[in-house]
Amino acid sequence: MDNVVYADCVLINGKVATVDAHFSFKRAIAVKQGWIINVGEDQEIQQHIGPQTQVIDLGGKLILPAAHDSHIHIGWLADSWHCLNCQDVRSLAVLRERLRDQAARTPAGAWIRVCGLDPNAIKECAAEQRSLTRWDIDDVTADHPTLLALWDGHSCIVNSRALALSGLDASTPDPLGGHLGRTASGELDGNFIDLPALHLASGTMPRLTVAALKENLLAAQRLMNSEGYASYTEGAMGPGKTRARWALRGIAPSPPTMNCRMKENSPPGYPSPFTPRAGRSVLRHPEARSG
């Protein structure tokens, strides 16, 4: 017993999925300084119990290893904390009611941001085999530029006020790799499809401050922790969110580990989130490591 290390926490009387070569199950875990130091049966693990050790009786509950999400957009999830979530909207009436209520709570002239909307799920659009357009929402958002980010994360719909602020009109050509929705006469209907078009639509929308981004990212990462995720690979994150994410280092509870895929060049005509200077500053960050 002289060489036994006392744990900070011991969990006993459980069903622990080890995910070893045999996918065996054990009953107990010993943890010290955030690391699992032993996994085994109750009697074996109880030797790690010292005077200061917290002991948790699992009562037969299952413990699974933490998960890694290999492709997620934590930045988009974080953005949802500053938007009106319309993921469950299935009719124009409900959409318009939510926008009207949001407009009443929003100062005149300030942007309204919507996320999660699926126009294909709106019964009126499905019945008429058409897309949602800016004219469906203009009268309930007349005093507010409004952007409806769609569920796919690649497209959006804006109202007429947002369209006017963008300076885009019927003479604006489709960006390379994107498409602007139009009427039969060529007038813009408010649909911006695929990322190059989405960047055009959102160009005049105020960006969140780093402080707000940090708050939103922390809330998103706490949600991931609560669902059992300890790490993730971020598929697309610009310099602002990247800096905000790194600024969360050391904040308890510790955010999940982030792997970030970085593209050296964007396709021709595709708006790059990084300028050369911004890209170099990110790569020089002390927390950045090559994979």
Coordinates of C-alpha atoms in Angstrom, one line a residue:
M1 CA 0.0 0.0 0.0
D2 CA 3.0 2.3 0.3
N3 CA 3.0 3.1 -3.4
V4 CA -0.7 3.6 -3.7
V5 CA -1.7 7.0 -5.0
Y6 CA -4.7 8.5 -3.3
A7 CA -7.3 9.8 -5.8
D8 CA -9.2 13.1 -5.8
C9 CA -12.3 11.2 -6.7
V10 CA -13.3 7.5 -6.8
L11 CA -16.5 6.3 -8.5
I12 CA -17.6 2.8 -7.4
N13 CA -20.5 0.4 -8.0
G14 CA -21.0 1.4 -11.6
K15 CA -20.8 -0.1 -15.1
V16 CA -17.8 1.4 -16.8
A17 CA -17.4 0.9 -20.6
T18 CA -13.6 0.8 -21.1
V19 CA -13.7 0.6 -24.9
D20 CA -10.6 -1.5 -24.8
A21 CA -9.8 -4.2 -27.3
H22 CA -12.4 -6.5 -25.8
F23 CA -14.9 -3.7 -25.0
S24 CA -14.8 -4.9 -21.4
F25 CA -16.8 -3.4 -18.5
K26 CA -15.5 -2.6 -15.0
R27 CA -17.2 -1.3 -11.9
A28 CA -15.0 1.6 -10.6
I29 CA -12.7 4.5 -11.6
A30 CA -10.1 6.5 -9.7
V31 CA -9.4 10.1 -10.8
K32 CA -6.6 12.5 -9.9
Q33 CA -6.1 16.0 -11.2
G34 CA -8.6 15.4 -13.9
W35 CA -7.0 12.2 -15.1
I36 CA -8.2 8.6 -14.8
I37 CA -5.4 6.8 -12.9
N38 CA -7.1 3.4 -12.6
V39 CA -10.1 1.4 -13.8
G40 CA -11.1 -1.9 -12.2
E41 CA -13.4 -3.6 -9.8
D42 CA -14.6 -1.9 -6.6
Q43 CA -12.1 -3.6 -4.2
E44 CA -9.1 -2.8 -6.4
I45 CA -10.1 0.9 -6.8
Q46 CA -11.0 1.4 -3.2
Q47 CA -7.3 1.3 -2.3
H48 CA -7.1 4.8 -3.9
I49 CA -9.4 6.2 -1.3
G50 CA -7.6 8.6 1.0
P51 CA -8.7 11.0 3.7
Q52 CA -9.6 13.8 1.2
T53 CA -11.0 11.5 -1.6
Q54 CA -14.5 12.2 -2.8
V55 CA -16.3 8.9 -3.1
I56 CA -19.3 8.6 -5.4
D57 CA -21.6 5.5 -5.4
L58 CA -22.9 5.2 -9.0
G59 CA -25.7 2.9 -8.0
G60 CA -25.1 0.7 -11.1
K61 CA -25.2 3.6 -13.6
L62 CA -23.4 3.4 -16.9
I63 CA -20.2 5.5 -17.5
L64 CA -19.2 6.1 -21.1
P65 CA -15.9 7.6 -22.4
A66 CA -16.2 11.2 -23.5
A67 CA -17.0 11.7 -27.1
H68 CA -15.2 13.6 -29.9
D69 CA -17.2 15.3 -32.6
S70 CA -15.2 15.1 -35.8
H71 CA -17.0 17.9 -37.6
I72 CA -18.9 20.6 -35.9
H73 CA -19.5 24.3 -36.2
I74 CA -19.2 25.5 -32.6
G75 CA -19.2 29.1 -33.8
W76 CA -22.6 28.7 -35.4
L77 CA -23.9 27.1 -32.3
A78 CA -22.5 30.0 -30.3
D79 CA -24.2 32.4 -32.7
S80 CA -27.6 30.9 -31.8
W81 CA -27.4 32.5 -28.3
H82 CA -27.8 35.9 -30.0
C83 CA -30.6 34.9 -32.4
L84 CA -34.3 34.1 -32.5
N85 CA -34.4 30.3 -32.9
C86 CA -37.0 29.2 -35.4
Q87 CA -36.0 25.6 -35.8
D88 CA -39.5 24.4 -34.9
V89 CA -41.4 26.8 -37.1
R90 CA -43.8 25.0 -39.5
S91 CA -46.1 27.8 -40.8
L92 CA -45.9 31.4 -42.0
A93 CA -48.3 32.4 -39.2
V94 CA -46.0 31.2 -36.5
L95 CA -42.9 32.7 -38.2
R96 CA -44.6 36.1 -38.6
E97 CA -45.9 36.1 -35.0
R98 CA -42.4 35.4 -33.6
L99 CA -40.8 38.1 -35.8
R100 CA -43.5 40.6 -34.8
D101 CA -42.9 39.8 -31.1
Q102 CA -39.1 40.1 -31.6
A103 CA -39.5 43.4 -33.4
A104 CA -41.5 44.8 -30.5
R105 CA -38.6 43.9 -28.1
T106 CA -35.9 45.3 -30.4
P107 CA -35.0 49.0 -30.7
A108 CA -36.0 50.5 -34.1
G109 CA -33.2 50.1 -36.6
A110 CA -31.4 47.3 -34.8
W111 CA -30.9 44.0 -36.6
I112 CA -33.1 40.9 -36.0
R113 CA -31.2 37.7 -36.4
V114 CA -33.0 34.4 -36.9
C115 CA -31.4 30.9 -36.9
G116 CA -32.4 27.3 -37.6
L117 CA -35.2 28.1 -40.0
D118 CA -36.1 25.4 -42.7
P119 CA -38.3 27.0 -45.4
N120 CA -39.0 23.6 -46.8
A121 CA -40.8 22.7 -43.6
I122 CA -43.2 25.7 -43.8
K123 CA -46.5 24.3 -44.9
E124 CA -47.5 27.3 -47.1
C125 CA -44.3 27.2 -49.1
A126 CA -44.5 23.5 -49.5
A127 CA -48.1 23.6 -50.7
E128 CA -47.3 26.4 -53.2
Q129 CA -44.0 24.8 -54.1
R130 CA -42.1 28.1 -53.6
S131 CA -39.4 29.5 -51.5
L132 CA -39.9 31.9 -48.6
T133 CA -39.2 35.5 -49.7
R134 CA -38.6 38.9 -48.2
W135 CA -42.2 39.9 -48.9
D136 CA -43.5 37.2 -46.5
I137 CA -41.8 39.0 -43.6
D138 CA -41.5 42.7 -44.7
D139 CA -44.6 44.0 -43.0
V140 CA -43.7 42.5 -39.5
T141 CA -40.1 43.7 -39.7
A142 CA -40.4 47.0 -41.4
D143 CA -38.4 48.9 -38.8
H144 CA -35.6 46.3 -38.5
P145 CA -33.1 44.9 -41.0
T146 CA -33.7 41.2 -40.6
L147 CA -31.6 38.1 -41.6
L148 CA -33.0 34.6 -41.4
A149 CA -30.0 32.2 -41.3
L150 CA -31.3 28.8 -42.6
W151 CA -30.8 25.5 -41.0
D152 CA -28.0 24.4 -43.4
G153 CA -25.7 27.2 -42.4
H154 CA -25.0 28.1 -46.0
S155 CA -27.9 30.3 -47.0
C156 CA -30.1 33.0 -45.7
I157 CA -33.2 35.1 -46.4
V158 CA -33.2 38.9 -45.7
N159 CA -36.0 41.4 -45.6
S160 CA -36.3 44.5 -47.8
R161 CA -34.7 46.8 -45.3
A162 CA -31.6 44.6 -45.0
L163 CA -31.4 44.3 -48.7
A164 CA -31.5 48.1 -49.1
L165 CA -28.7 48.4 -46.5
S166 CA -26.6 46.0 -48.5
G167 CA -26.8 48.1 -51.7
L168 CA -27.7 45.0 -53.7
D169 CA -30.4 45.1 -56.4
A170 CA -31.5 43.5 -59.6
S171 CA -28.3 44.5 -61.4
T172 CA -26.1 42.7 -58.9
P173 CA -24.6 39.5 -60.5
D174 CA -24.5 36.2 -58.7
P175 CA -21.2 35.8 -56.9
L176 CA -19.0 32.9 -58.0
G177 CA -20.2 29.8 -56.1
G178 CA -23.4 31.5 -54.9
H179 CA -26.8 32.4 -56.1
L180 CA -29.2 35.3 -55.5
G181 CA -32.9 34.4 -55.6
R182 CA -34.9 36.4 -58.1
T183 CA -38.4 36.9 -59.4
A184 CA -39.3 36.2 -63.1
S185 CA -38.5 39.9 -63.8
G186 CA -35.0 39.6 -62.1
E187 CA -35.9 41.4 -58.9
L188 CA -34.1 40.1 -55.8
D189 CA -36.5 38.1 -53.6
G190 CA -34.3 38.0 -50.5
N191 CA -32.8 34.5 -50.9
F192 CA -29.0 34.2 -50.7
I193 CA -27.9 30.7 -51.5
D194 CA -24.5 29.2 -50.6
L195 CA -21.7 30.9 -48.7
P196 CA -20.5 33.5 -51.2
A197 CA -24.0 34.9 -51.4
L198 CA -24.5 34.7 -47.7
H199 CA -21.4 36.8 -47.2
L200 CA -22.9 39.5 -49.5
A201 CA -26.2 39.5 -47.5
S202 CA -24.6 39.7 -44.1
G203 CA -21.9 42.2 -45.0
T204 CA -23.6 45.2 -43.3
M205 CA -24.8 43.3 -40.3
P206 CA -22.9 44.4 -37.1
R207 CA -20.4 41.9 -35.8
L208 CA -20.6 40.7 -32.2
T209 CA -17.9 41.9 -29.9
V210 CA -15.2 39.6 -28.7
A211 CA -16.7 39.7 -25.2
A212 CA -20.1 38.6 -26.6
L213 CA -18.4 35.9 -28.6
K214 CA -16.6 34.6 -25.5
E215 CA -19.9 34.5 -23.6
N216 CA -21.6 32.6 -26.4
L217 CA -18.8 30.2 -27.0
L218 CA -18.6 29.3 -23.4
A219 CA -22.4 28.6 -23.3
A220 CA -22.1 26.4 -26.4
Q221 CA -19.1 24.5 -25.0
R222 CA -20.8 24.0 -21.6
L223 CA -23.7 22.5 -23.6
M224 CA -21.3 20.2 -25.4
N225 CA -19.7 19.2 -22.0
S226 CA -23.2 18.4 -20.6
E227 CA -23.8 16.1 -23.6
G228 CA -20.6 14.2 -23.0
Y229 CA -18.2 15.8 -25.6
A230 CA -14.7 16.5 -24.4
S231 CA -13.2 17.6 -27.8
Y232 CA -14.3 18.5 -31.3
T233 CA -13.0 19.5 -34.7
E234 CA -14.2 22.9 -35.8
G235 CA -15.0 23.0 -39.5
A236 CA -15.0 26.7 -40.1
M237 CA -14.1 29.5 -37.7
G238 CA -12.9 33.0 -38.5
P239 CA -10.2 35.0 -36.7
G240 CA -12.7 36.7 -34.3
K241 CA -14.2 33.5 -33.0
T242 CA -10.8 31.8 -32.9
R243 CA -9.4 34.5 -30.7
A244 CA -12.4 34.4 -28.5
R245 CA -12.2 30.7 -28.2
W246 CA -8.5 30.8 -27.2
A247 CA -9.3 33.5 -24.6
L248 CA -11.4 31.0 -22.8
R249 CA -8.4 29.0 -21.8
G250 CA -8.3 28.5 -18.0
I251 CA -11.9 29.4 -17.4
A252 CA -13.7 26.7 -15.4
P253 CA -15.3 24.5 -16.4
S254 CA -12.6 23.8 -18.9
P255 CA -13.8 24.1 -22.5
P256 CA -13.5 21.0 -24.7
T257 CA -10.3 20.6 -26.7
M258 CA -10.7 22.2 -30.1
N259 CA -9.0 21.0 -33.3
C260 CA -9.4 23.5 -36.1
R261 CA -9.0 22.8 -39.8
M262 CA -7.4 25.7 -41.6
K263 CA -7.5 26.2 -45.4
E264 CA -4.5 28.0 -46.9
N265 CA -6.5 29.4 -49.8
S266 CA -10.1 30.0 -50.6
P267 CA -11.5 29.2 -54.1
P268 CA -11.5 32.0 -56.6
G269 CA -14.1 34.6 -55.8
Y270 CA -14.8 33.0 -52.4
P271 CA -14.5 35.5 -49.5
S272 CA -11.7 34.3 -47.3
P273 CA -12.2 34.7 -43.5
F274 CA -8.4 35.2 -43.0
T275 CA -6.2 38.0 -44.4
P276 CA -2.6 36.9 -44.7
R277 CA -1.7 38.9 -41.6
A278 CA -4.6 37.4 -39.6
G279 CA -3.7 33.9 -40.7
R280 CA -0.1 34.3 -39.6
S281 CA -1.2 35.7 -36.2
V282 CA -3.4 32.7 -35.6
L283 CA -0.7 30.2 -36.5
R284 CA 1.7 32.0 -34.1
H285 CA -0.7 31.7 -31.2
P286 CA 1.0 29.9 -28.3
E287 CA -1.9 27.4 -28.1
A288 CA -1.7 26.5 -31.8
R289 CA -0.1 23.2 -32.7
S290 CA 0.3 21.4 -36.0
G291 CA -1.5 18.1 -36.3

